[in-house]
């Protein structure tokens, strides 16, 4: 019955989507907007119905009064039986007891049942009595643990990793559910140690908010910011599996439209660019381009002398600056005012008493058309792009020293770099740290309309070329009767292109990702502790309502410019108007590994409380020294042994940054890695990563190479070591040449 209703709804939604896409009566801009909104909504709904096929129903609640409620990924009604509920959406208020009811607080529920399925087949059933009278002594003891559906939970967290994060919709715990369903307004900070499910909570919160506040959030979308592209690939299937597509996923390096910054940059320079000090530097760089001449500039226009002296230009500049408009928009005011002043200057010279207003306007028009005047206006107040502003700034030491005086000279030199050649790809011209500076510059420069006009013209040219190609193909049909009308007799390429543009639509996510000034209904930041001050300024622009969920762990801060406390991060934007939630249970890391990691956490900050681990594997972590000779062979043997031990699971070799490529080549040469597969493809049995790329990820087994070197390569190396130790769900091993750091004293030597 459930799957019959699912198929009916899927067919109906697909038909409505088809009809909306091919509605030729749509013509007015208002109707187009309404049609696009309907198409986006139907596309989201269809995606959810398709995703629901996998684990459609996963739970059942038996109430004290005999009512039975089935819980699943979506809600379904029995259309043949007065629309009786067949299946409750997991986000519905009535489904909440499935996640929060306990034997101590059953919420009028008698039993909870977990259904584990493979496609449409039920493969396991776990029953959990919620009536204390029905519990055994052992079950009563476990009832105080705070965990719900313990059997299903432990089965889920013990499964082999697949290289992609799965949803936790069937095993959400009480403390997680409270955060997922909390109100969307304001800034919510979710602090939690490794393995507490911060990322899963954030993503399920996005799905819950889109369900509960669909009208508002579907129009504006949700932005999810992650630490690395690898991490985004890892979580990429979670929201689609929950039926939500009105979401934009990106790293900081991808938040500037059209750019995926890939330029390598050393940590010291990146940290400097991320400091709040850079905001006034960028502002000063913009003001520096609004110049007045050092000496008068004399021009001859229509046989009349025109002088651009310092006072005249300064007067126009002051007028433009007082408008408070961005640089490129204020340029129009500067230009208009300066032309007015110059026209008055010429009028006075030829006899102002003899000229009326129309004569002065004619002089101004002549000045505006003069190539010499236009050239000087552009030099004095140029139209600038963010890219041009920063390229000129970093390539000119004199200009940099002028606008960045508050930065010490010894650090200032880190910003210097030659302008990239035209042969350098756009993405390779900019680093991730540059993106926030580009965004800051774009905010200060504004848009003079030229960029948008150029983009629209380019898009139209592409449409015309495509349309012409379509018409050419139609005209080449050999069996066409020459007496019949051809396509080109009825419509030309330009008109066909316009028609195609009218019928095109973009999803909310596509429109948002392409628009730097788009503001989102809700913003989620994962590993939020890693963001620099400048990155926070950029992200806050995307969330002017401050509807945000920030998840992270201060103890895992590895970036030099990262956060030392949440107050430090948020006070410039919301002062104390934010709320904190804590996740306290570690579902990922077994107790054997957690004990080792807790020692490192105490070294970072003795006041931090480690999350409690809920399971044990019986596999203690091991450490083995690498010999002077034969070290490579031992590395290969140990990695191969861990790979074999986890079977179909995933093994990560986490190494200091300088060793990534050598270790990849070593393991590929030994046949442990496939050299033809992307080095960071998480679907492979073995992957080699620096710790910075492993944040937020999890693996069945982890082999950690050279922990002392990891400590030494960064001022926050101890935080990186903590991250590395807490990626494993089953097994952990350490290989080392330098003496093992004392903080790892609990690891048994093998």
mmCIF file of N, CA and C in Angstrom, residues 35 40 51 88 149 170 179 270 353 414 474 497 545 605 623 691 698 701 704:
data_model
loop_
_atom_site.group_PDB
_atom_site.id
_atom_site.type_symbol
_atom_site.label_atom_id
_atom_site.label_comp_id
_atom_site.label_asym_id
_atom_site.label_seq_id
_atom_site.Cartn_x
_atom_site.Cartn_y
_atom_site.Cartn_z
ATOM 1 N N UNK A 35 5.793 30.820 -12.423
ATOM 2 C CA UNK A 35 6.034 29.503 -13.032
ATOM 3 C C UNK A 35 7.352 28.911 -12.518
ATOM 4 N N UNK A 40 10.348 24.924 -9.411
ATOM 5 C CA UNK A 40 11.326 24.596 -8.373
ATOM 6 C C UNK A 40 10.696 23.749 -7.274
ATOM 7 N N UNK A 51 13.848 9.859 -3.758
ATOM 8 C CA UNK A 51 14.757 9.467 -2.691
ATOM 9 C C UNK A 51 14.075 8.600 -1.642
ATOM 10 N N UNK A 88 3.889 8.905 8.497
ATOM 11 C CA UNK A 88 4.203 10.253 8.969
ATOM 12 C C UNK A 88 5.606 10.642 8.540
ATOM 13 N N UNK A 149 16.574 3.773 21.006
ATOM 14 C CA UNK A 149 16.780 2.781 19.939
ATOM 15 C C UNK A 149 18.234 2.346 19.887
ATOM 16 N N UNK A 170 16.854 7.615 10.836
ATOM 17 C CA UNK A 170 16.215 6.534 11.601
ATOM 18 C C UNK A 170 16.752 6.409 13.019
ATOM 19 N N UNK A 179 18.052 19.903 19.007
ATOM 20 C CA UNK A 179 18.762 20.912 18.217
ATOM 21 C C UNK A 179 18.174 21.003 16.812
ATOM 22 N N UNK A 270 48.074 33.218 4.280
ATOM 23 C CA UNK A 270 46.638 32.982 4.382
ATOM 24 C C UNK A 270 46.093 33.524 5.703
ATOM 25 N N UNK A 353 28.013 85.729 -18.338
ATOM 26 C CA UNK A 353 26.799 86.547 -18.348
ATOM 27 C C UNK A 353 26.025 86.414 -19.650
ATOM 28 N N UNK A 414 54.393 39.800 2.803
ATOM 29 C CA UNK A 414 53.727 38.539 2.473
ATOM 30 C C UNK A 414 52.616 38.739 1.446
ATOM 31 N N UNK A 474 17.876 21.650 -39.061
ATOM 32 C CA UNK A 474 16.555 21.457 -39.667
ATOM 33 C C UNK A 474 16.597 21.694 -41.175
ATOM 34 N N UNK A 497 16.132 32.266 -30.154
ATOM 35 C CA UNK A 497 16.918 32.369 -28.919
ATOM 36 C C UNK A 497 16.125 33.049 -27.818
ATOM 37 N N UNK A 545 19.593 38.341 8.088
ATOM 38 C CA UNK A 545 18.625 38.106 9.167
ATOM 39 C C UNK A 545 19.253 37.353 10.329
ATOM 40 N N UNK A 605 43.274 21.894 26.237
ATOM 41 C CA UNK A 605 42.597 22.718 27.243
ATOM 42 C C UNK A 605 42.036 21.773 28.304
ATOM 43 N N UNK A 623 50.984 1.328 18.108
ATOM 44 C CA UNK A 623 52.027 2.212 17.583
ATOM 45 C C UNK A 623 53.260 1.381 17.275
ATOM 46 N N UNK A 691 45.914 16.092 7.373
ATOM 47 C CA UNK A 691 44.873 16.227 8.396
ATOM 48 C C UNK A 691 43.892 17.336 8.033
ATOM 49 N N UNK A 698 35.132 10.457 8.291
ATOM 50 C CA UNK A 698 35.324 9.298 9.161
ATOM 51 C C UNK A 698 35.656 8.081 8.321
ATOM 52 N N UNK A 701 39.229 2.500 9.510
ATOM 53 C CA UNK A 701 40.565 2.394 10.091
ATOM 54 C C UNK A 701 41.382 3.611 9.701
ATOM 55 N N UNK A 704 48.068 6.613 11.209
ATOM 56 C CA UNK A 704 48.611 7.952 11.405
ATOM 57 C C UNK A 704 50.131 7.887 11.286
#
